[in-house]
PDB file of C-alpha atoms and ligand atoms in Angstrom:
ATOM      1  CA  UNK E   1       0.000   0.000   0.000  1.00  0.00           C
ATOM      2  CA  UNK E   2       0.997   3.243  -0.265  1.00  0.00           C
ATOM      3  CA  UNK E   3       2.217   5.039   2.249  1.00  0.00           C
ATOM      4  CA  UNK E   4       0.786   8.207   1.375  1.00  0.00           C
ATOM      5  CA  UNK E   5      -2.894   6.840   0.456  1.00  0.00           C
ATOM      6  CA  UNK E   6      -6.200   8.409   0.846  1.00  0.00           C
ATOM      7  CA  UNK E   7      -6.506   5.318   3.067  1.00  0.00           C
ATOM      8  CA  UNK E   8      -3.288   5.426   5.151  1.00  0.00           C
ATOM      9  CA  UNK E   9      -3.297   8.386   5.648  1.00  0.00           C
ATOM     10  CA  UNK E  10      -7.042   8.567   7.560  1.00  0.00           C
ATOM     11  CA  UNK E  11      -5.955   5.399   9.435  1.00  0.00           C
ATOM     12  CA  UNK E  12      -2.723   7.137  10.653  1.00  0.00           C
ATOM     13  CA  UNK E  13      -4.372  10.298  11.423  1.00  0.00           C
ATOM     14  CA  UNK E  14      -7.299   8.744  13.083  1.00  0.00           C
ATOM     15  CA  UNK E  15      -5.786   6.124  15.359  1.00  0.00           C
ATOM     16  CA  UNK E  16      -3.789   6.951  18.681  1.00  0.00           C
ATOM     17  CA  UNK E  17      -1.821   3.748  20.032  1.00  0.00           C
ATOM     18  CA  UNK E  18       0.435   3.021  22.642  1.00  0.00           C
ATOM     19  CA  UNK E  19       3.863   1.893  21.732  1.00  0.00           C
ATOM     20  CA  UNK E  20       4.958   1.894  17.832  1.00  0.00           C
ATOM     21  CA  UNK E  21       2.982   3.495  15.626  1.00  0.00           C
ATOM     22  CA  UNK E  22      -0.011   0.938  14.381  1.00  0.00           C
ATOM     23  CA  UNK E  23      -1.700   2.093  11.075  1.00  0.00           C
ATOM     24  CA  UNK E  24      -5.602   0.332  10.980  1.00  0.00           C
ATOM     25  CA  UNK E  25      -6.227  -0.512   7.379  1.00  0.00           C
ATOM     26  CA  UNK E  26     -10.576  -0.182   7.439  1.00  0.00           C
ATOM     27  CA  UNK E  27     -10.944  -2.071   4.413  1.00  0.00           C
ATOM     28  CA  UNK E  28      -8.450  -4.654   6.214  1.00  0.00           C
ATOM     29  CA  UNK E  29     -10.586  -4.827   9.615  1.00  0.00           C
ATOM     30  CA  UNK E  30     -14.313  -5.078   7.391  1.00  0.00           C
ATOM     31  CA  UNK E  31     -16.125  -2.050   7.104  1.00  0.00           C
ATOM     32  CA  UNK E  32     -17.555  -1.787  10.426  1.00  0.00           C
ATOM     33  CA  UNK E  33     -15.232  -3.691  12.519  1.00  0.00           C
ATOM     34  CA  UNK E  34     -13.347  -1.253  15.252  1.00  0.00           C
ATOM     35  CA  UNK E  35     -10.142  -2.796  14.768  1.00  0.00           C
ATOM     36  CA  UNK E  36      -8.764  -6.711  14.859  1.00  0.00           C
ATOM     37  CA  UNK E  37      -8.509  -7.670  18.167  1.00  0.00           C
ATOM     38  CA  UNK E  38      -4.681  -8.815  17.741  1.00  0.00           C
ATOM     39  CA  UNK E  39      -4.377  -4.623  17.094  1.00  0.00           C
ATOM     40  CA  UNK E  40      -4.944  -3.911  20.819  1.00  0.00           C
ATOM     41  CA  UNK E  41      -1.961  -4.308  22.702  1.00  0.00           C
ATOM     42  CA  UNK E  42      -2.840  -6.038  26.238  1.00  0.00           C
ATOM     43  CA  UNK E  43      -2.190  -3.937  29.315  1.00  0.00           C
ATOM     44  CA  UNK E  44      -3.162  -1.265  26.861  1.00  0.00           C
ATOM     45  CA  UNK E  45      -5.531   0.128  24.248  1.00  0.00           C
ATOM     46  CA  UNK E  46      -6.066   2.561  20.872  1.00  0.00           C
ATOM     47  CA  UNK E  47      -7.841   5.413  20.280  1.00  0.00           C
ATOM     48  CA  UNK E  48      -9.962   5.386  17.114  1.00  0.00           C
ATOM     49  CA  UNK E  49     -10.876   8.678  16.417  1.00  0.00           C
ATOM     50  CA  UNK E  50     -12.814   8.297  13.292  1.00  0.00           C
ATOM     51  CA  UNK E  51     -15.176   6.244  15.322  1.00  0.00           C
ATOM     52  CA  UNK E  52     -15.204   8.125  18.637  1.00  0.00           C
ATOM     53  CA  UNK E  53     -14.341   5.359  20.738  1.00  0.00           C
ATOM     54  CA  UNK E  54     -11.348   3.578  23.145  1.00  0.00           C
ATOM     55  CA  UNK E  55     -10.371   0.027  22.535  1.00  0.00           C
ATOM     56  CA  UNK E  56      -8.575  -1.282  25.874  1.00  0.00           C
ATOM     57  CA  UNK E  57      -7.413  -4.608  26.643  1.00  0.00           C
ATOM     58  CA  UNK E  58      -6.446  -5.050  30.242  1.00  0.00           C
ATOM     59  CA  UNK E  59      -5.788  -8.370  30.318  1.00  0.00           C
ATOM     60  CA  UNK E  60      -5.511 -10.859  27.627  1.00  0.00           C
ATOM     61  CA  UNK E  61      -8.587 -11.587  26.036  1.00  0.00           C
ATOM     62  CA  UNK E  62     -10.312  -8.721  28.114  1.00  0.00           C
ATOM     63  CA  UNK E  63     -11.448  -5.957  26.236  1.00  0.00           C
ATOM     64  CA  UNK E  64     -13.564  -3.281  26.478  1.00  0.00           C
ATOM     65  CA  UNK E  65     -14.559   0.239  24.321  1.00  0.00           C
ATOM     66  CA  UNK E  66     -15.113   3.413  25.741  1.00  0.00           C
ATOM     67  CA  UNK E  67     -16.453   6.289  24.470  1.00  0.00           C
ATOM     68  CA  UNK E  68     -13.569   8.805  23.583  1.00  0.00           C
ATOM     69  CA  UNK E  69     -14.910  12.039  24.425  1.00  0.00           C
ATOM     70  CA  UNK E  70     -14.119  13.292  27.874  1.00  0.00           C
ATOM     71  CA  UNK E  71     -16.221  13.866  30.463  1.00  0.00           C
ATOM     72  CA  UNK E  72     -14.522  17.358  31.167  1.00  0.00           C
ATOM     73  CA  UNK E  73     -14.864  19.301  28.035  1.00  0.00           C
ATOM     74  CA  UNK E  74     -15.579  17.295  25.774  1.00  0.00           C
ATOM     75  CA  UNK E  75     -12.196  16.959  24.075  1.00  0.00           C
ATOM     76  CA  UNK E  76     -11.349  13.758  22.368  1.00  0.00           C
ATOM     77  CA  UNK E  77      -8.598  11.438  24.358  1.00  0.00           C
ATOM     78  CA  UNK E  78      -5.298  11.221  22.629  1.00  0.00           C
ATOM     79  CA  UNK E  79      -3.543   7.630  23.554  1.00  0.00           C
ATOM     80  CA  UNK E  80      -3.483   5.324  26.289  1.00  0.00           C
ATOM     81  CA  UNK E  81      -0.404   4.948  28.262  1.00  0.00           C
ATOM     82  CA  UNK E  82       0.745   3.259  31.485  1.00  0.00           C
ATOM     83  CA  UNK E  83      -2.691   1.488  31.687  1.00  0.00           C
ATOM     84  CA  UNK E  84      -4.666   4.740  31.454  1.00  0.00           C
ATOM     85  CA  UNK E  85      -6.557   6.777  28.640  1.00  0.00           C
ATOM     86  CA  UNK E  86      -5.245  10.175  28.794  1.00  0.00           C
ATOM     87  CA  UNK E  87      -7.188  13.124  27.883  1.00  0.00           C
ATOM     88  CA  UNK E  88      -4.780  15.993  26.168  1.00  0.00           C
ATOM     89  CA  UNK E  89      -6.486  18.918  26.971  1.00  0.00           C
ATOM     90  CA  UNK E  90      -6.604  19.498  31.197  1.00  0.00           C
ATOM     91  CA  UNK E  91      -4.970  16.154  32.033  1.00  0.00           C
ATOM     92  CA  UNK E  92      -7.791  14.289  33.277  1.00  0.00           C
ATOM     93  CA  UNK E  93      -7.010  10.104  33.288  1.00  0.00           C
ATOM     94  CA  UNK E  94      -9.005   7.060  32.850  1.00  0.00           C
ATOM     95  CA  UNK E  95      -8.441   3.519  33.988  1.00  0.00           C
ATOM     96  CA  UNK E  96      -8.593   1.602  31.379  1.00  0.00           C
ATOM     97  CA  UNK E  97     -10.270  -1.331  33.155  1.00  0.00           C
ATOM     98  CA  UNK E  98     -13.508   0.376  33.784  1.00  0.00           C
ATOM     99  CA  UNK E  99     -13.404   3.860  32.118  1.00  0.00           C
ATOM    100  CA  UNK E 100     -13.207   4.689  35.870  1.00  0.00           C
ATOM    101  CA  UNK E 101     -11.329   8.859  36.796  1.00  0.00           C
ATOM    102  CA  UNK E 102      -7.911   8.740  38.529  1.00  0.00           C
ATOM    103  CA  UNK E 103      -6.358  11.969  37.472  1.00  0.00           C
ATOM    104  CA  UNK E 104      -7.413  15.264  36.174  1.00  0.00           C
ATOM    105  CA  UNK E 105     -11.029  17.024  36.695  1.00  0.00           C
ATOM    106  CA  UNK E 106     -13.322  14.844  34.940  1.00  0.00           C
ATOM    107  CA  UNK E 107     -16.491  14.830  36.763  1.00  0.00           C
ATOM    108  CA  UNK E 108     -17.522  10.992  35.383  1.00  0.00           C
ATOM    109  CA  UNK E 109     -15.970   8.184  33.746  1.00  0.00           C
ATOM    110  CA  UNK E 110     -16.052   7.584  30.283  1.00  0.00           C
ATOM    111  CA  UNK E 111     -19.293   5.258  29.077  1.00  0.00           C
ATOM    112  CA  UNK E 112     -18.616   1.841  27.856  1.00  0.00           C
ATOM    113  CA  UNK E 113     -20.225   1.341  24.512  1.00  0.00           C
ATOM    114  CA  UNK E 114     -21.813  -2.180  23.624  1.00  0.00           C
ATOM    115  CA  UNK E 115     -19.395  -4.398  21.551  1.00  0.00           C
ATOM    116  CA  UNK E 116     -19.083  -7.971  20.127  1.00  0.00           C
ATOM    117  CA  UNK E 117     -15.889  -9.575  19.299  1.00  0.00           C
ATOM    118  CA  UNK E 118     -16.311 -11.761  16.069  1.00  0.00           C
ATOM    119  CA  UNK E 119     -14.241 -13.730  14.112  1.00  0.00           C
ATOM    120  CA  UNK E 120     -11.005 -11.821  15.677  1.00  0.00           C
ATOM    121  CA  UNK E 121     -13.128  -8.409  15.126  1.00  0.00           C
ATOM    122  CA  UNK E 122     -14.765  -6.145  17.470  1.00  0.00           C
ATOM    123  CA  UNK E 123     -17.945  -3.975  16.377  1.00  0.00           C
ATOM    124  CA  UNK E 124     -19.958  -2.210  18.123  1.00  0.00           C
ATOM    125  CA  UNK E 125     -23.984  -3.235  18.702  1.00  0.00           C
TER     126      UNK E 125
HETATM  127  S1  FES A 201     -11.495  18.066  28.262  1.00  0.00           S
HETATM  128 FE1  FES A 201     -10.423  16.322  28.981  1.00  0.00          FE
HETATM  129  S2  FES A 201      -9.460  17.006  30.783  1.00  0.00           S
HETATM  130 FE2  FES A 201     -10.563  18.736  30.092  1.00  0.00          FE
END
């Protein structure tokens, strides 16, 4: 592919990750899958911002999807590192076991959105 494709280039610019750099391919994961489960790094998680949502997995085989949009001011979360989901704009943290606040002034945790893992895929319901 391309490097510089219409394609790469949304799923660079629209997906936050912990670690290396991980580039989703949409057409690769179907065309409403989230992202291939093997994408989320355990102990961890990636931030798809096309779709407005947190993919964690805190242990292996344990995800869950958050909604990305902080509970502050609304600003969308930028990565997940050191097991939380960390909001840019005023610092606020979330665990990424439960969506749960430990840092920053976010009055509420983020909401879990409704997903189903299938073959290797997660999608929302
Ligand atoms: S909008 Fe996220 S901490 Fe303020």
């Amino acid at each position: 592919m391309d490097c510089l494709s219409r394609r790469g280039l949304i799923s660079a610019a629209s997906v936050g990750v912990t670690g290396p750099l991980l580039v989703v391919d949409d057409a690769e994961a179907g065309s409403r899958a989230l992202i291939r489960t093997n994408q989320v790094p355990v102990g961890g998680g990636v931030v798809i911002r096309n779709r407005r949502v947190v993919v964690t997995q805190p242990r292996a085989g344990r995800f869950r999807v958050f909604s990305a949009i902080c509970t502050h001011q609304g600003c969308t979360v930028s990565h997940v590192a050191d097991r939380r989901i960390v909001c840019p704009c005023h610092g606020s943290r979330y665990a990424i076991t439960d969506g749960a606040v430990v840092a920053g002034p976010a009055p509420r945790p983020l909401p879990r959105r409704a997903f189903v893992v299938r073959r290797g895929r997660i999608f929302l319901t």
